[in-house]
Amino acid sequence: MLDRLFKLRDNHTDVRTELVAGLTTFLTMVYIIFVNPSILGDAGMPKDSVFVATCLVAALGTALMGLYANYPIAMAPGMGLNAYFAYAVVGGMGIGWQAALGAVFISGCLFVVVTLVGLRGMIVDGIPRSMRVGITVGLGMFLALIALKNAGIVVANENTLVKAGDLHQPAAMMAAAGFVVIVALDRLRVRGAILIGIVLVTVLSFFFGGNTYRGVFSVPPSIEPTLFHLDIKGARAAGILNVVLVFFLVELFDATGTLMGVARRAGLLVEGKMHRMNRALLADSGAILAGSVLGTSSTTAYLESASGVQAGGRTGLTALTVAALFLACLFIAPLASAVPTYATAPALLFVACLMLADLSEVEWGDTTESIPAAVTALGMPFTYSIAEGIAFGFITYAALKLLTGRARTVKPVVWVIAALFLFKIVYVGT
């Protein structure tokens, strides 16, 4: 039955290999059940409910990917997207988390539409590589700033904006130790390096941070405080052009790029294309909608799925294994609630550092490409706004191409995005 459903023999794999691959992927990305409630909790969302929503949407989205698209790709709330949700939309713009969930829902609906009519691929192809890199690197720098702030390593200063915190504090020292451990374990190719780092700092927090042990297993907490609490009308009233457009763009590059990257690693591309790409994109869009309803930020495909592919995963059975393991996590809520913010900070910083690697792909010899990418990347942390960074980048890109007589090389989608952001800045404000 499994062979017929997932075409195991056609993909030169077997049940045991797929199960091991699923466990491998799960271990590399399970940290999200600790990190996501921590980040969204800073937006005022109830952490226990977010924990449940995270587990459920990761299981649902990954199962959709496995059963509908038959790809070994796992899904969960995206890093960077959750930070934008909590710190830029809710914290920076003052929009309630319910309205922010409404904006996530609207962006998910847009994804369904553009996927069904075949526009998603055209939009991705129309965005220059340099701008995609700039967005990824900017997200990494934004995450790094949040991680250092949560660890107490960077604090506010009236004269210099930021400065080093008290590095003698237990939280800062434990976070620094956790970061070094994660990097070392990852270099040694230890599976679950990020998870091990989070657990290590959490254990140390009981001895040096005044943390309280709450147990490990329990009945799952109630999801009622976040379930169906999205406020679509509130999102519209708040002026959602800025918010939805950024959600849309980041989700677009994140999910599509990850899908292609993991499929390429698994040898699932035929003539450079994914034959079931539309199914995978619809699974992705459906997960975003489900996440907004359950009570979490945008869901996306996870690059950590490549670890399962490396272990031999080739079909949706790998994804289904990951989904089952996320459902099992529902019963470890006390352990998740015991994880302090500074224990997840090393994981955030590690992911941020990895995102900076894309800088090597910028064409630095062409300033009409490299400068907009740099403006995008620098704009995000220095304005503490992912939206402003992307806006500045696209406007700069369009202006430089126009002024240097290279307007014809710019795809129409770039002009549209730049015009929307320019309109927002001029007539609505930042």
XYZ file of C-alpha atoms in Angstrom:
430
model
C 0.000 0.000 0.000
C 2.803 2.415 0.939
C 4.633 1.570 -2.270
C 1.538 2.355 -4.351
C 0.798 5.553 -2.440
C 4.322 7.001 -2.420
C 5.881 5.155 -5.408
C 8.776 3.958 -3.275
C 10.288 1.576 -5.824
C 10.003 4.131 -8.621
C 12.055 6.504 -6.456
C 14.600 3.804 -5.503
C 13.833 3.864 -1.794
C 12.105 1.761 0.889
C 10.041 2.202 4.058
C 12.979 1.949 6.476
C 15.017 4.555 4.577
C 12.065 6.946 4.454
C 11.370 6.582 8.191
C 15.014 7.246 9.088
C 15.055 10.233 6.741
C 11.908 11.601 8.384
C 13.460 11.281 11.858
C 16.586 13.041 10.601
C 14.637 15.989 9.198
C 12.556 16.204 12.362
C 15.614 16.391 14.633
C 17.088 19.238 12.593
C 13.933 21.402 12.701
C 12.111 20.494 15.927
C 13.715 23.540 17.554
C 10.862 25.555 16.022
C 8.415 24.280 18.673
C 10.530 26.074 21.268
C 11.567 29.137 19.257
C 8.228 30.050 17.675
C 6.245 30.358 20.951
C 9.119 32.395 22.378
C 9.077 34.881 19.481
C 5.289 35.153 19.107
C 4.986 35.362 22.885
C 6.828 38.684 22.610
C 3.903 39.846 20.463
C 1.527 39.182 23.351
C 0.279 35.828 22.078
C -0.313 33.065 24.665
C 2.758 30.830 24.401
C 1.014 27.562 25.268
C -1.544 28.047 22.506
C 1.163 29.061 20.027
C 3.054 25.896 20.953
C 0.012 23.790 20.073
C -0.624 25.770 16.880
C 3.034 25.330 15.865
C 2.917 21.559 16.316
C -0.437 21.237 14.533
C 0.364 23.407 11.521
C 3.793 21.796 11.112
C 2.121 18.386 11.131
C -0.716 19.468 8.827
C 1.458 21.323 6.307
C 4.060 18.558 6.170
C 1.392 15.870 5.801
C -0.156 17.853 2.934
C 3.236 18.062 1.256
C 3.749 14.330 1.674
C 0.317 13.033 0.730
C -0.675 15.563 -1.945
C 2.667 16.436 -3.566
C 4.671 13.303 -2.558
C 7.822 15.275 -1.754
C 10.174 14.672 1.241
C 9.829 18.302 2.313
C 8.734 19.403 5.777
C 6.918 22.601 6.683
C 6.595 24.750 9.802
C 6.278 28.430 10.790
C 9.156 30.222 9.088
C 12.075 31.832 10.848
C 12.236 35.484 9.838
C 8.528 35.522 9.096
C 7.744 34.991 12.791
C 10.221 37.743 13.704
C 8.606 40.128 11.212
C 5.188 39.239 12.642
C 6.189 39.819 16.270
C 8.727 42.617 16.196
C 7.896 44.625 13.075
C 4.131 44.263 12.612
C 2.926 43.918 16.202
C 5.786 45.566 18.077
C 6.818 48.196 15.523
C 3.542 49.137 13.835
C 1.354 48.625 16.883
C -1.004 46.266 15.049
C -2.706 43.696 17.304
C -1.643 40.088 16.855
C -5.187 39.186 15.827
C -5.039 41.657 12.936
C -1.543 40.416 12.065
C -2.966 36.893 11.779
C -5.613 38.369 9.494
C -2.835 39.751 7.279
C -1.219 36.293 7.175
C -4.572 34.844 6.092
C -4.910 37.420 3.306
C -1.374 36.689 2.078
C -2.244 32.979 2.067
C -5.321 33.670 -0.047
C -3.161 35.633 -2.483
C -0.815 32.663 -2.705
C -3.651 30.313 -3.555
C -4.816 32.656 -6.324
C -1.399 33.269 -7.899
C -0.608 29.551 -7.695
C -3.852 28.468 -9.352
C -3.465 30.951 -12.202
C 0.231 30.169 -12.660
C 1.574 33.600 -11.678
C 3.781 32.467 -8.806
C 6.552 31.199 -11.042
C 6.394 34.334 -13.183
C 6.749 36.576 -10.122
C 9.736 34.616 -8.822
C 11.416 34.732 -12.230
C 10.787 38.466 -12.450
C 12.550 39.378 -9.189
C 16.320 39.830 -9.734
C 18.621 37.449 -7.913
C 20.380 40.307 -6.147
C 17.139 41.430 -4.493
C 16.310 37.903 -3.376
C 19.752 37.683 -1.795
C 19.352 41.094 -0.179
C 16.067 40.053 1.433
C 17.540 36.793 2.754
C 20.652 38.501 4.161
C 18.573 41.306 5.661
C 16.361 38.774 7.406
C 19.499 37.150 8.774
C 20.808 40.452 10.153
C 17.399 41.245 11.632
C 17.290 37.834 13.328
C 20.831 38.321 14.638
C 19.873 41.628 16.259
C 16.855 40.008 17.914
C 18.953 37.065 19.117
C 21.630 39.295 20.663
C 18.935 41.428 22.305
C 17.146 38.396 23.752
C 20.433 37.109 25.155
C 21.192 40.460 26.801
C 24.398 40.764 24.765
C 23.136 43.913 23.003
C 21.054 46.528 24.823
C 19.636 49.966 24.029
C 21.634 53.153 24.521
C 20.400 56.751 24.231
C 23.616 58.096 22.720
C 24.773 55.265 20.452
C 21.399 53.501 19.919
C 22.913 50.147 20.943
C 25.802 48.935 23.079
C 27.100 45.724 24.655
C 25.075 44.517 27.623
C 26.378 43.127 30.897
C 28.266 40.086 29.647
C 28.714 38.830 33.217
C 25.009 38.039 33.488
C 24.192 34.286 33.473
C 21.810 34.663 30.513
C 24.469 36.239 28.276
C 27.121 33.693 29.238
C 24.806 30.698 28.770
C 23.569 32.002 25.420
C 27.156 32.489 24.217
C 28.065 28.968 25.345
C 24.990 27.540 23.607
C 25.883 29.294 20.354
C 29.425 27.904 20.338
C 28.120 24.407 21.072
C 25.588 24.580 18.222
C 28.211 25.716 15.713
C 30.689 23.038 16.842
C 28.118 20.241 16.719
C 26.885 21.371 13.314
C 30.455 21.365 12.021
C 30.859 17.819 13.349
C 27.630 16.912 11.519
C 25.784 15.940 14.673
C 22.075 15.598 13.927
C 19.871 17.914 15.923
C 22.710 20.332 16.743
C 20.328 23.272 17.232
C 18.009 21.225 19.449
C 20.948 20.024 21.570
C 22.092 23.623 22.047
C 18.630 24.751 23.174
C 18.301 21.825 25.588
C 21.805 22.435 27.002
C 21.114 26.093 27.808
C 17.696 25.187 29.241
C 19.298 22.609 31.562
C 21.929 25.158 32.649
C 19.151 27.683 33.328
C 17.815 25.475 36.141
C 21.168 25.753 37.923
C 22.310 29.286 37.053
C 19.280 31.159 35.746
C 16.658 30.584 38.400
C 14.464 28.567 36.018
C 11.764 26.260 37.401
C 11.281 22.639 36.354
C 7.690 22.028 35.199
C 7.914 18.403 34.101
C 8.095 16.936 30.603
C 4.790 15.332 29.597
C 1.216 16.541 29.918
C -2.083 16.737 28.099
C -1.763 19.335 25.290
C -2.706 22.875 26.369
C -5.830 24.486 24.965
C -5.523 26.136 21.567
C -8.736 28.107 22.125
C -6.955 31.433 22.977
C -5.597 31.629 19.397
C -7.940 29.394 17.375
C -10.057 31.449 14.941
C -8.847 34.671 16.585
C -7.570 36.141 13.328
C -9.052 39.559 12.626
C -9.334 40.108 8.861
C -11.424 43.274 9.243
C -8.840 44.686 11.662
C -6.053 43.865 9.225
C -7.816 45.776 6.467
C -8.492 48.723 8.738
C -4.825 48.918 9.754
C -3.714 49.507 6.164
C -2.330 46.144 5.124
C -0.487 47.050 1.911
C 2.857 47.182 3.679
C 2.265 44.123 5.853
C 0.705 41.773 3.307
C 3.161 42.706 0.556
C 6.140 41.855 2.767
C 4.562 38.612 3.982
C 3.834 37.758 0.365
C 7.335 38.517 -0.938
C 9.242 36.767 1.848
C 6.979 33.709 1.739
C 7.319 33.673 -2.046
C 11.114 33.528 -2.097
C 11.459 31.388 1.013
C 9.085 28.591 0.066
C 9.774 28.487 -3.675
C 13.546 28.646 -3.239
C 13.511 25.951 -0.571
C 11.298 23.656 -2.619
C 13.598 23.909 -5.619
C 16.760 23.572 -3.534
C 15.661 20.443 -1.679
C 14.211 18.871 -4.846
C 17.513 19.489 -6.623
C 19.411 17.867 -3.737
C 17.086 14.842 -3.893
C 17.448 14.467 -7.656
C 13.729 15.081 -8.126
C 14.071 17.700 -10.835
C 13.304 16.650 -14.404
C 14.919 18.988 -16.944
C 15.397 21.480 -14.128
C 11.731 21.510 -13.114
C 9.562 20.021 -10.370
C 6.749 18.129 -12.081
C 4.500 18.453 -9.040
C 5.509 22.015 -8.223
C 1.923 23.325 -8.320
C 0.828 20.672 -5.836
C 3.730 21.568 -3.555
C 2.878 25.276 -3.799
C -0.790 24.625 -3.035
C 0.248 22.574 0.015
C 2.393 25.527 1.067
C -0.465 27.994 0.555
C -2.902 25.775 2.430
C -0.524 25.567 5.378
C -0.294 29.375 5.550
C -4.097 29.631 5.702
C -4.307 26.891 8.336
C -1.600 28.542 10.436
C -3.421 31.869 10.518
C -6.595 30.109 11.657
C -4.823 28.032 14.314
C -2.811 30.983 15.609
C 0.716 31.235 14.247
C 2.717 33.235 11.724
C 3.316 32.161 8.134
C 4.293 28.571 7.425
C 6.930 27.708 4.846
C 9.012 24.838 3.478
C 12.097 24.130 5.593
C 15.611 23.980 4.195
C 16.386 21.482 6.983
C 14.485 18.982 4.828
C 17.778 18.618 2.939
C 19.144 16.664 5.918
C 16.457 14.027 5.425
C 17.173 13.936 1.715
C 20.830 13.407 2.568
C 19.721 10.415 4.665
C 17.934 8.911 1.653
C 14.429 10.426 1.787
C 12.857 10.661 -1.643
C 9.072 10.540 -1.195
C 6.189 11.898 0.830
C 6.613 9.078 3.347
C 9.560 11.033 4.754
C 7.300 14.071 5.175
C 4.532 11.976 6.724
C 7.014 10.657 9.307
C 7.953 14.226 10.232
C 4.259 15.127 10.548
C 3.627 12.230 12.950
C 6.577 13.267 15.133
C 5.312 16.853 15.339
C 1.936 15.555 16.524
C 3.723 13.560 19.229
C 5.344 16.804 20.408
C 1.948 18.056 21.561
C 2.449 16.092 24.756
C 5.684 17.829 25.858
C 4.194 21.284 26.516
C 5.726 21.598 30.042
C 9.190 21.100 28.590
C 8.548 23.694 25.870
C 7.251 26.259 28.375
C 10.402 25.836 30.492
C 12.678 27.024 27.660
C 13.795 30.612 28.443
C 14.179 33.259 25.741
C 17.964 33.282 26.042
C 18.021 29.527 25.342
C 16.491 30.041 21.904
C 18.718 33.065 21.177
C 21.718 30.880 20.142
C 19.511 29.055 17.632
C 18.321 32.361 16.173
C 21.876 33.656 15.898
C 23.085 30.447 14.244
C 20.286 30.534 11.650
C 21.034 34.233 11.078
C 24.709 33.523 10.398
C 23.795 30.831 7.873
C 21.538 33.278 6.042
C 24.465 35.672 5.536
C 26.221 33.101 3.338
C 24.130 34.232 0.352
C 26.182 37.450 0.192
C 28.686 35.610 -2.007
C 26.034 35.370 -4.734
C 25.698 39.146 -5.167
C 27.266 40.529 -8.355
C 29.437 43.092 -6.579
C 30.959 44.372 -9.831
C 27.605 45.810 -10.914
C 26.563 48.535 -8.491
C 23.042 48.681 -9.935
C 22.654 45.143 -8.579
C 24.854 45.141 -5.471
C 23.848 48.506 -3.979
C 20.084 47.762 -3.892
C 20.863 44.366 -2.333
C 23.037 46.052 0.298
C 20.407 48.743 0.971
C 17.808 46.014 1.474
C 20.000 44.024 3.842
C 21.174 47.035 5.866
C 17.754 48.674 5.946
C 16.087 45.841 7.846
C 18.143 45.837 11.079
C 18.898 49.585 11.075
C 15.237 50.569 10.737
C 14.145 47.554 12.786
C 11.686 46.874 9.990
C 11.791 44.160 7.355
C 9.162 46.051 5.376
C 11.190 49.263 5.196
C 14.330 47.382 4.175
C 12.545 45.691 1.287
C 10.868 48.958 0.282
C 14.150 50.892 0.219
C 15.794 48.108 -1.762
C 13.184 47.863 -4.513
C 12.903 51.631 -4.898
C 16.696 51.943 -5.108
C 16.890 49.119 -7.662
C 14.254 50.652 -9.932
C 15.744 54.167 -9.630
C 19.313 53.048 -10.426
C 18.239 51.023 -13.460
C 16.190 53.962 -14.724
C 18.954 56.559 -14.220
C 21.651 54.390 -15.821
C 19.611 53.695 -18.951
C 18.988 50.039 -18.119
C 15.255 50.226 -17.507
C 14.564 47.692 -20.237
C 16.408 44.995 -18.276
C 13.968 45.303 -15.382
C 11.004 42.932 -15.323
C 7.524 44.503 -14.946
C 6.954 42.935 -11.517
C 9.859 44.969 -10.081
C 8.319 48.249 -11.303
C 4.982 47.266 -9.770
C 6.501 46.390 -6.381
C 8.688 49.526 -6.333
C 5.696 51.714 -7.254
C 3.555 50.188 -4.503
C 6.232 50.798 -1.871
C 6.905 54.339 -3.143
C 3.183 55.127 -3.011
C 3.032 53.779 0.514
C 5.986 55.894 1.693
C 4.874 59.119 -0.035
C 1.146 59.013 0.670
C 0.841 56.781 3.735
C 4.165 57.250 5.529
C 6.656 54.783 6.951
